[in-house]
PDB file of C-alpha atoms and ligand atoms in Angstrom:
ATOM      1  CA  UNK A 168      30.630 -91.810   7.243  1.00 51.00           C
ATOM      2  CA  UNK A 169      34.281 -90.830   7.539  1.00 70.00           C
ATOM      3  CA  UNK A 170      36.375 -91.369   4.475  1.00 83.00           C
ATOM      4  CA  UNK A 171      40.007 -91.179   3.485  1.00 90.00           C
ATOM      5  CA  UNK A 172      39.572 -87.449   2.826  1.00 94.00           C
ATOM      6  CA  UNK A 173      38.969 -86.837   6.555  1.00 96.00           C
ATOM      7  CA  UNK A 174      42.040 -88.864   7.526  1.00 96.00           C
ATOM      8  CA  UNK A 175      44.144 -86.990   4.973  1.00 97.00           C
ATOM      9  CA  UNK A 176      42.872 -83.567   6.051  1.00 98.00           C
ATOM     10  CA  UNK A 177      43.634 -84.403   9.691  1.00 98.00           C
ATOM     11  CA  UNK A 178      47.123 -85.668   8.868  1.00 97.00           C
ATOM     12  CA  UNK A 179      47.904 -82.543   6.861  1.00 98.00           C
ATOM     13  CA  UNK A 180      46.268 -79.857   9.025  1.00 98.00           C
ATOM     14  CA  UNK A 181      46.184 -81.378  12.511  1.00 98.00           C
ATOM     15  CA  UNK A 182      42.436 -80.779  12.824  1.00 98.00           C
ATOM     16  CA  UNK A 183      39.218 -81.509  10.985  1.00 98.00           C
ATOM     17  CA  UNK A 184      35.645 -80.247  11.284  1.00 98.00           C
ATOM     18  CA  UNK A 185      32.695 -82.623  10.954  1.00 98.00           C
ATOM     19  CA  UNK A 186      29.515 -80.521  10.836  1.00 97.00           C
ATOM     20  CA  UNK A 187      27.000 -83.368  11.104  1.00 97.00           C
ATOM     21  CA  UNK A 188      28.568 -86.163  13.090  1.00 98.00           C
ATOM     22  CA  UNK A 189      25.578 -86.423  15.464  1.00 98.00           C
ATOM     23  CA  UNK A 190      21.855 -85.781  15.382  1.00 98.00           C
ATOM     24  CA  UNK A 191      20.447 -82.925  17.509  1.00 98.00           C
ATOM     25  CA  UNK A 192      18.692 -85.502  19.724  1.00 98.00           C
ATOM     26  CA  UNK A 193      21.981 -87.332  20.340  1.00 98.00           C
ATOM     27  CA  UNK A 194      23.676 -84.104  21.415  1.00 98.00           C
ATOM     28  CA  UNK A 195      20.722 -83.140  23.605  1.00 98.00           C
ATOM     29  CA  UNK A 196      21.194 -86.339  25.589  1.00 98.00           C
ATOM     30  CA  UNK A 197      24.751 -85.227  26.363  1.00 98.00           C
ATOM     31  CA  UNK A 198      23.638 -81.655  27.074  1.00 98.00           C
ATOM     32  CA  UNK A 199      21.116 -82.896  29.659  1.00 98.00           C
ATOM     33  CA  UNK A 200      23.721 -85.001  31.465  1.00 98.00           C
ATOM     34  CA  UNK A 201      26.256 -82.158  31.516  1.00 98.00           C
ATOM     35  CA  UNK A 202      23.672 -79.564  32.584  1.00 98.00           C
ATOM     36  CA  UNK A 203      22.798 -81.794  35.551  1.00 98.00           C
ATOM     37  CA  UNK A 204      26.473 -81.918  36.566  1.00 97.00           C
ATOM     38  CA  UNK A 205      27.032 -78.167  36.150  1.00 96.00           C
ATOM     39  CA  UNK A 206      23.877 -77.561  38.210  1.00 96.00           C
ATOM     40  CA  UNK A 207      25.654 -79.152  41.179  1.00 95.00           C
ATOM     41  CA  UNK A 208      29.141 -77.864  40.284  1.00 94.00           C
ATOM     42  CA  UNK A 209      29.738 -76.551  43.810  1.00 91.00           C
ATOM     43  CA  UNK A 210      28.975 -79.982  45.312  1.00 94.00           C
ATOM     44  CA  UNK A 211      31.161 -82.015  42.971  1.00 94.00           C
ATOM     45  CA  UNK A 212      34.398 -83.422  44.407  1.00 92.00           C
ATOM     46  CA  UNK A 213      37.123 -80.778  44.464  1.00 89.00           C
ATOM     47  CA  UNK A 214      39.319 -83.079  42.343  1.00 89.00           C
ATOM     48  CA  UNK A 215      36.680 -82.937  39.564  1.00 92.00           C
ATOM     49  CA  UNK A 216      36.344 -79.182  39.150  1.00 92.00           C
ATOM     50  CA  UNK A 217      38.481 -76.291  37.972  1.00 88.00           C
ATOM     51  CA  UNK A 218      38.018 -72.677  36.968  1.00 86.00           C
ATOM     52  CA  UNK A 219      39.951 -72.003  33.760  1.00 85.00           C
ATOM     53  CA  UNK A 220      39.431 -68.296  34.238  1.00 79.00           C
ATOM     54  CA  UNK A 221      41.114 -68.354  37.638  1.00 75.00           C
ATOM     55  CA  UNK A 222      43.438 -65.466  38.267  1.00 74.00           C
ATOM     56  CA  UNK A 223      46.617 -65.792  40.277  1.00 63.00           C
ATOM     57  CA  UNK A 224      44.643 -65.403  43.506  1.00 62.00           C
ATOM     58  CA  UNK A 225      41.036 -66.391  42.852  1.00 67.00           C
ATOM     59  CA  UNK A 226      39.369 -69.661  42.012  1.00 69.00           C
ATOM     60  CA  UNK A 227      35.766 -68.971  41.095  1.00 71.00           C
ATOM     61  CA  UNK A 228      33.330 -70.064  38.404  1.00 79.00           C
ATOM     62  CA  UNK A 229      34.313 -67.820  35.514  1.00 87.00           C
ATOM     63  CA  UNK A 230      35.086 -70.724  33.185  1.00 91.00           C
ATOM     64  CA  UNK A 231      33.945 -73.852  35.036  1.00 94.00           C
ATOM     65  CA  UNK A 232      35.533 -77.111  33.960  1.00 95.00           C
ATOM     66  CA  UNK A 233      34.506 -80.618  35.017  1.00 95.00           C
ATOM     67  CA  UNK A 234      37.133 -83.354  34.815  1.00 95.00           C
ATOM     68  CA  UNK A 235      36.028 -86.865  33.862  1.00 95.00           C
ATOM     69  CA  UNK A 236      32.283 -86.064  33.679  1.00 97.00           C
ATOM     70  CA  UNK A 237      31.748 -89.584  32.317  1.00 97.00           C
ATOM     71  CA  UNK A 238      32.940 -90.986  35.655  1.00 94.00           C
ATOM     72  CA  UNK A 239      30.560 -88.694  37.558  1.00 95.00           C
ATOM     73  CA  UNK A 240      27.668 -89.415  35.148  1.00 97.00           C
ATOM     74  CA  UNK A 241      28.411 -92.875  33.667  1.00 96.00           C
ATOM     75  CA  UNK A 242      25.337 -92.613  31.382  1.00 97.00           C
ATOM     76  CA  UNK A 243      27.497 -90.370  29.200  1.00 98.00           C
ATOM     77  CA  UNK A 244      29.383 -93.493  28.119  1.00 97.00           C
ATOM     78  CA  UNK A 245      26.144 -95.054  26.881  1.00 98.00           C
ATOM     79  CA  UNK A 246      25.384 -92.184  24.529  1.00 98.00           C
ATOM     80  CA  UNK A 247      25.553 -92.325  20.749  1.00 98.00           C
ATOM     81  CA  UNK A 248      27.984 -89.396  20.927  1.00 98.00           C
ATOM     82  CA  UNK A 249      30.431 -91.468  22.972  1.00 98.00           C
ATOM     83  CA  UNK A 250      30.059 -94.549  20.772  1.00 98.00           C
ATOM     84  CA  UNK A 251      30.455 -92.708  17.485  1.00 98.00           C
ATOM     85  CA  UNK A 252      33.395 -90.658  18.782  1.00 98.00           C
ATOM     86  CA  UNK A 253      35.125 -93.862  19.914  1.00 98.00           C
ATOM     87  CA  UNK A 254      34.557 -95.562  16.541  1.00 97.00           C
ATOM     88  CA  UNK A 255      35.822 -92.499  14.745  1.00 97.00           C
ATOM     89  CA  UNK A 256      38.948 -92.237  16.897  1.00 97.00           C
ATOM     90  CA  UNK A 257      39.707 -95.916  16.282  1.00 96.00           C
ATOM     91  CA  UNK A 258      39.324 -95.428  12.565  1.00 96.00           C
ATOM     92  CA  UNK A 259      41.502 -92.317  12.520  1.00 97.00           C
ATOM     93  CA  UNK A 260      44.261 -93.380  14.914  1.00 96.00           C
ATOM     94  CA  UNK A 261      44.183 -97.128  14.242  1.00 94.00           C
ATOM     95  CA  UNK A 262      43.706-100.396  16.136  1.00 91.00           C
ATOM     96  CA  UNK A 263      44.592-100.338  19.822  1.00 90.00           C
ATOM     97  CA  UNK A 264      43.061 -96.860  20.311  1.00 95.00           C
ATOM     98  CA  UNK A 265      41.278 -96.321  23.635  1.00 94.00           C
ATOM     99  CA  UNK A 266      39.363 -93.605  25.459  1.00 96.00           C
ATOM    100  CA  UNK A 267      41.569 -92.040  28.131  1.00 93.00           C
ATOM    101  CA  UNK A 268      40.064 -88.748  29.315  1.00 94.00           C
ATOM    102  CA  UNK A 269      37.071 -86.450  29.099  1.00 97.00           C
ATOM    103  CA  UNK A 270      36.279 -83.021  30.407  1.00 97.00           C
ATOM    104  CA  UNK A 271      33.671 -80.354  29.895  1.00 97.00           C
ATOM    105  CA  UNK A 272      34.327 -76.633  29.664  1.00 96.00           C
ATOM    106  CA  UNK A 273      31.555 -74.098  30.045  1.00 96.00           C
ATOM    107  CA  UNK A 274      31.802 -70.436  29.074  1.00 96.00           C
ATOM    108  CA  UNK A 275      28.842 -68.479  30.422  1.00 94.00           C
ATOM    109  CA  UNK A 276      27.368 -65.681  28.262  1.00 95.00           C
ATOM    110  CA  UNK A 277      29.607 -62.632  28.266  1.00 93.00           C
ATOM    111  CA  UNK A 278      32.618 -64.668  29.429  1.00 92.00           C
ATOM    112  CA  UNK A 279      35.625 -62.568  28.453  1.00 91.00           C
ATOM    113  CA  UNK A 280      38.198 -65.330  28.795  1.00 91.00           C
ATOM    114  CA  UNK A 281      39.718 -66.717  25.661  1.00 94.00           C
ATOM    115  CA  UNK A 282      41.222 -70.199  25.774  1.00 95.00           C
ATOM    116  CA  UNK A 283      44.817 -69.272  25.038  1.00 95.00           C
ATOM    117  CA  UNK A 284      46.803 -70.871  22.215  1.00 97.00           C
ATOM    118  CA  UNK A 285      48.290 -74.151  23.355  1.00 96.00           C
ATOM    119  CA  UNK A 286      49.274 -77.665  22.382  1.00 96.00           C
ATOM    120  CA  UNK A 287      47.647 -80.355  24.521  1.00 94.00           C
ATOM    121  CA  UNK A 288      50.919 -82.286  24.490  1.00 92.00           C
ATOM    122  CA  UNK A 289      52.504 -79.621  26.696  1.00 91.00           C
ATOM    123  CA  UNK A 290      50.379 -80.887  29.600  1.00 82.00           C
ATOM    124  CA  UNK A 291      51.414 -84.527  29.128  1.00 77.00           C
ATOM    125  CA  UNK A 292      53.039 -86.066  32.170  1.00 66.00           C
ATOM    126  CA  UNK A 293      54.105 -89.529  31.021  1.00 66.00           C
ATOM    127  CA  UNK A 294      57.003 -89.884  28.607  1.00 68.00           C
ATOM    128  CA  UNK A 295      55.363 -92.754  26.715  1.00 74.00           C
ATOM    129  CA  UNK A 296      55.124 -92.307  22.955  1.00 82.00           C
ATOM    130  CA  UNK A 297      51.542 -92.157  21.726  1.00 87.00           C
ATOM    131  CA  UNK A 298      49.157 -90.416  19.342  1.00 93.00           C
ATOM    132  CA  UNK A 299      46.122 -88.648  20.803  1.00 95.00           C
ATOM    133  CA  UNK A 300      42.961 -87.234  19.303  1.00 97.00           C
ATOM    134  CA  UNK A 301      40.432 -84.858  20.882  1.00 98.00           C
ATOM    135  CA  UNK A 302      36.792 -84.835  19.834  1.00 98.00           C
ATOM    136  CA  UNK A 303      35.261 -81.482  20.839  1.00 98.00           C
ATOM    137  CA  UNK A 304      31.459 -81.599  20.902  1.00 98.00           C
ATOM    138  CA  UNK A 305      29.500 -78.392  21.637  1.00 98.00           C
ATOM    139  CA  UNK A 306      26.049 -78.934  23.134  1.00 98.00           C
ATOM    140  CA  UNK A 307      24.548 -76.085  21.059  1.00 98.00           C
ATOM    141  CA  UNK A 308      25.490 -74.318  17.829  1.00 98.00           C
ATOM    142  CA  UNK A 309      28.629 -72.286  18.392  1.00 98.00           C
ATOM    143  CA  UNK A 310      29.557 -69.203  16.380  1.00 98.00           C
ATOM    144  CA  UNK A 311      32.797 -67.223  16.625  1.00 98.00           C
ATOM    145  CA  UNK A 312      31.128 -64.827  19.074  1.00 97.00           C
ATOM    146  CA  UNK A 313      30.024 -67.773  21.263  1.00 97.00           C
ATOM    147  CA  UNK A 314      33.585 -69.021  21.783  1.00 97.00           C
ATOM    148  CA  UNK A 315      34.251 -71.524  19.006  1.00 98.00           C
ATOM    149  CA  UNK A 316      37.586 -73.308  18.675  1.00 98.00           C
ATOM    150  CA  UNK A 317      40.364 -72.021  16.442  1.00 98.00           C
ATOM    151  CA  UNK A 318      43.347 -73.827  15.004  1.00 98.00           C
ATOM    152  CA  UNK A 319      46.691 -73.110  13.401  1.00 98.00           C
ATOM    153  CA  UNK A 320      46.744 -75.482  10.400  1.00 98.00           C
ATOM    154  CA  UNK A 321      49.863 -77.630  10.118  1.00 97.00           C
ATOM    155  CA  UNK A 322      51.104 -76.610  13.578  1.00 97.00           C
ATOM    156  CA  UNK A 323      51.193 -80.256  14.706  1.00 97.00           C
ATOM    157  CA  UNK A 324      54.128 -80.915  12.397  1.00 96.00           C
ATOM    158  CA  UNK A 325      56.671 -78.752  14.225  1.00 92.00           C
ATOM    159  CA  UNK A 326      57.064 -80.745  17.454  1.00 91.00           C
ATOM    160  CA  UNK A 327      56.456 -79.350  20.912  1.00 92.00           C
ATOM    161  CA  UNK A 328      56.682 -75.555  20.777  1.00 94.00           C
ATOM    162  CA  UNK A 329      57.802 -73.200  23.568  1.00 95.00           C
ATOM    163  CA  UNK A 330      55.029 -72.204  26.018  1.00 95.00           C
ATOM    164  CA  UNK A 331      54.914 -69.494  28.669  1.00 95.00           C
ATOM    165  CA  UNK A 332      52.702 -68.870  31.703  1.00 92.00           C
ATOM    166  CA  UNK A 333      49.876 -66.366  31.167  1.00 89.00           C
ATOM    167  CA  UNK A 334      50.065 -63.442  33.611  1.00 86.00           C
ATOM    168  CA  UNK A 335      47.042 -63.443  35.939  1.00 81.00           C
ATOM    169  CA  UNK A 336      45.709 -66.806  34.693  1.00 82.00           C
ATOM    170  CA  UNK A 337      46.448 -69.572  37.162  1.00 80.00           C
ATOM    171  CA  UNK A 338      48.025 -72.627  35.537  1.00 80.00           C
ATOM    172  CA  UNK A 339      47.495 -71.448  31.932  1.00 84.00           C
ATOM    173  CA  UNK A 340      50.289 -72.031  29.423  1.00 92.00           C
ATOM    174  CA  UNK A 341      50.335 -70.205  26.108  1.00 95.00           C
ATOM    175  CA  UNK A 342      52.231 -71.095  22.935  1.00 96.00           C
ATOM    176  CA  UNK A 343      54.889 -68.473  22.290  1.00 96.00           C
ATOM    177  CA  UNK A 344      54.821 -66.502  19.023  1.00 90.00           C
ATOM    178  CA  UNK A 345      51.694 -67.846  17.299  1.00 94.00           C
ATOM    179  CA  UNK A 346      51.077 -66.210  13.934  1.00 90.00           C
ATOM    180  CA  UNK A 347      47.329 -65.563  14.140  1.00 91.00           C
ATOM    181  CA  UNK A 348      47.126 -64.556  10.484  1.00 94.00           C
ATOM    182  CA  UNK A 349      47.041 -68.209   9.463  1.00 94.00           C
ATOM    183  CA  UNK A 350      44.564 -69.316  12.149  1.00 98.00           C
ATOM    184  CA  UNK A 351      41.185 -70.812  11.247  1.00 98.00           C
ATOM    185  CA  UNK A 352      37.986 -70.208  13.252  1.00 98.00           C
ATOM    186  CA  UNK A 353      35.733 -73.263  13.519  1.00 98.00           C
ATOM    187  CA  UNK A 354      32.093 -72.356  14.203  1.00 98.00           C
ATOM    188  CA  UNK A 355      29.875 -75.443  14.386  1.00 98.00           C
ATOM    189  CA  UNK A 356      26.179 -76.234  14.021  1.00 98.00           C
ATOM    190  CA  UNK A 357      24.366 -78.425  16.537  1.00 98.00           C
ATOM    191  CA  UNK A 358      25.547 -81.989  15.864  1.00 98.00           C
ATOM    192  CA  UNK A 359      28.980 -80.907  14.695  1.00 98.00           C
ATOM    193  CA  UNK A 360      32.379 -81.762  16.178  1.00 98.00           C
ATOM    194  CA  UNK A 361      35.938 -80.454  15.882  1.00 98.00           C
ATOM    195  CA  UNK A 362      38.761 -82.997  16.031  1.00 98.00           C
ATOM    196  CA  UNK A 363      42.420 -82.262  16.673  1.00 98.00           C
ATOM    197  CA  UNK A 364      45.695 -84.034  17.334  1.00 97.00           C
ATOM    198  CA  UNK A 365      47.761 -83.810  20.491  1.00 95.00           C
ATOM    199  CA  UNK A 366      50.321 -81.430  18.962  1.00 95.00           C
ATOM    200  CA  UNK A 367      47.957 -79.056  17.113  1.00 98.00           C
ATOM    201  CA  UNK A 368      48.108 -75.436  18.308  1.00 98.00           C
ATOM    202  CA  UNK A 369      44.561 -74.404  19.198  1.00 98.00           C
ATOM    203  CA  UNK A 370      42.570 -72.039  21.370  1.00 97.00           C
ATOM    204  CA  UNK A 371      39.012 -70.767  21.688  1.00 97.00           C
ATOM    205  CA  UNK A 372      37.388 -67.359  21.569  1.00 97.00           C
ATOM    206  CA  UNK A 373      35.714 -65.709  24.567  1.00 96.00           C
ATOM    207  CA  UNK A 374      31.948 -66.097  24.705  1.00 97.00           C
ATOM    208  CA  UNK A 375      30.656 -62.654  23.887  1.00 96.00           C
ATOM    209  CA  UNK A 376      27.307 -64.082  22.786  1.00 95.00           C
ATOM    210  CA  UNK A 377      24.088 -64.407  24.767  1.00 95.00           C
ATOM    211  CA  UNK A 378      24.051 -68.221  25.195  1.00 95.00           C
ATOM    212  CA  UNK A 379      26.034 -70.537  27.407  1.00 97.00           C
ATOM    213  CA  UNK A 380      28.792 -72.374  25.531  1.00 98.00           C
ATOM    214  CA  UNK A 381      29.351 -75.888  26.814  1.00 98.00           C
ATOM    215  CA  UNK A 382      31.596 -78.459  25.170  1.00 98.00           C
ATOM    216  CA  UNK A 383      32.174 -82.125  25.967  1.00 98.00           C
ATOM    217  CA  UNK A 384      35.731 -83.033  25.065  1.00 98.00           C
ATOM    218  CA  UNK A 385      36.688 -86.681  24.636  1.00 98.00           C
ATOM    219  CA  UNK A 386      40.290 -87.698  24.312  1.00 97.00           C
ATOM    220  CA  UNK A 387      41.545 -90.929  22.759  1.00 97.00           C
ATOM    221  CA  UNK A 388      45.023 -92.378  22.643  1.00 94.00           C
ATOM    222  CA  UNK A 389      46.909 -94.891  20.603  1.00 93.00           C
ATOM    223  CA  UNK A 390      50.141 -95.845  22.351  1.00 86.00           C
ATOM    224  CA  UNK A 391      53.036 -96.378  19.984  1.00 81.00           C
ATOM    225  CA  UNK A 392      54.398 -99.383  21.799  1.00 70.00           C
ATOM    226  CA  UNK A 393      56.750-101.754  20.054  1.00 66.00           C
ATOM    227  CA  UNK A 394      55.882-104.499  22.513  1.00 68.00           C
ATOM    228  CA  UNK A 395      52.175-105.250  23.187  1.00 70.00           C
ATOM    229  CA  UNK A 396      52.904-105.626  26.912  1.00 72.00           C
ATOM    230  CA  UNK A 397      54.046-101.979  27.075  1.00 72.00           C
ATOM    231  CA  UNK A 398      50.712-100.790  25.601  1.00 73.00           C
ATOM    232  CA  UNK A 399      48.823-102.961  28.076  1.00 75.00           C
ATOM    233  CA  UNK A 400      50.867-101.585  30.984  1.00 76.00           C
ATOM    234  CA  UNK A 401      50.261 -98.019  29.810  1.00 75.00           C
ATOM    235  CA  UNK A 402      46.492 -98.584  29.935  1.00 79.00           C
ATOM    236  CA  UNK A 403      46.592-100.408  33.277  1.00 78.00           C
ATOM    237  CA  UNK A 404      48.576 -97.573  34.890  1.00 75.00           C
ATOM    238  CA  UNK A 405      46.095 -95.038  33.507  1.00 77.00           C
ATOM    239  CA  UNK A 406      43.075 -96.995  34.821  1.00 79.00           C
ATOM    240  CA  UNK A 407      44.626 -97.067  38.249  1.00 76.00           C
ATOM    241  CA  UNK A 408      45.396 -93.348  38.067  1.00 75.00           C
ATOM    242  CA  UNK A 409      41.804 -92.299  37.220  1.00 74.00           C
ATOM    243  CA  UNK A 410      40.190 -94.531  39.819  1.00 72.00           C
ATOM    244  CA  UNK A 411      40.252 -91.672  42.324  1.00 67.00           C
ATOM    245  CA  UNK A 412      37.961 -89.527  40.146  1.00 66.00           C
ATOM    246  CA  UNK A 413      35.433 -92.341  39.878  1.00 65.00           C
ATOM    247  CA  UNK A 414      35.680 -93.147  43.579  1.00 65.00           C
ATOM    248  CA  UNK A 415      35.266 -89.491  44.553  1.00 57.00           C
ATOM    249  CA  UNK A 416      32.199 -89.173  42.321  1.00 53.00           C
ATOM    250  CA  UNK A 417      30.632 -92.429  43.497  1.00 50.00           C
ATOM    251  CA  UNK A 418      31.149 -91.461  47.120  1.00 43.00           C
ATOM    252  CA  UNK A 419      28.675 -88.592  46.787  1.00 39.00           C
TER     253      UNK A 419
HETATM  254  O1  AKG B 694      36.724 -75.565  25.025  1.00 88.50           O
HETATM  255  C1  AKG B 694      37.696 -74.828  25.100  1.00 88.50           C
HETATM  256  O2  AKG B 694      37.605 -73.629  25.366  1.00 88.50           O
HETATM  257  C2  AKG B 694      39.099 -75.373  24.883  1.00 88.50           C
HETATM  258  C3  AKG B 694      39.143 -76.816  24.504  1.00 88.50           C
HETATM  259  C4  AKG B 694      40.515 -77.355  24.317  1.00 88.50           C
HETATM  260  O3  AKG B 694      41.502 -76.689  24.516  1.00 88.50           O
HETATM  261  C5  AKG B 694      40.664 -78.752  23.889  1.00 88.50           C
HETATM  262  O4  AKG B 694      39.673 -79.425  23.574  1.00 88.50           O
HETATM  263  O5  AKG B 694      41.825 -79.235  23.851  1.00 88.50           O
END
C-alpha cells in the first residue's frame, strides 16, 4: 500500500498526501464517534476541550478542539483508520514507533480562523530526542475553501524556526517569516489523509465553505534512544501523564 516512494517524498518534503488510505465507510465510523463527542462538547471535561479561535479574552466555540478523543471514546482505537494509521506510522518512522496523542479540530461553516503557520515541535515540552508523525484525517472531503491543510515543502530540514504569539489569538504561536509563495495546499477526498513530520511548517485555511470541517489527528512517535531503557521510560512517563484525560473522561 505504501511504498518507498512515499517514504522518500516524506523525507524530502516533510509531508505526503495519501488520497485513498481509507474507505468512505471506515471514515464514517470515525465521523460518527467524533460527532457524538462534539454533540456533548460543553459537557466534556474542561481538560479535554479548547477553542483554537479564542481571543485574548474569550474562550468560546469558534474552533472547538477535543484533546485525546480516543480516551473519551475508546471505540476510536478499534477503527480501521486507527489500525492503518498505526501500521503506516510504524512503517514510515521505524520499529519502536507508538501512538502518543490524538485530537480533533472542527471548523464550523463560515469559520474565519485560519490555523496559523507553525511547527508542531515548537509545542514540545520534553527535551527527549524523537521523530514524530501526524496523520490528519478529515471526516468529509475537504477543499481549499473548506479549510484544508497547507505545507511549506522542505521546511522540516531547517530545525526549529522562530515563532511569535498571534495578537488576539490566545495561546497561538506563528512561524516568523514564512514565504507563502512556496506553500502547497492539500485538498483531500473522503478517505484521504495528510501526513507530516514534527518539524514541518504547516497551517490550514479558514472554512469559508458551507460544510463543517472536522479532522481527526493522530500523532505517533519514535524515540531516538540509544539505550532501550530510555525509550521504555519515555513511554511510561507519557502513559502516566495522559492518565488524567482518560480518568476525567471515564468519570462522566
Ligand atoms: O486541523 C487544523 O486546522 C490544524 C491541524 C494541525 O495543525 C496538525 O495536525 O498539526
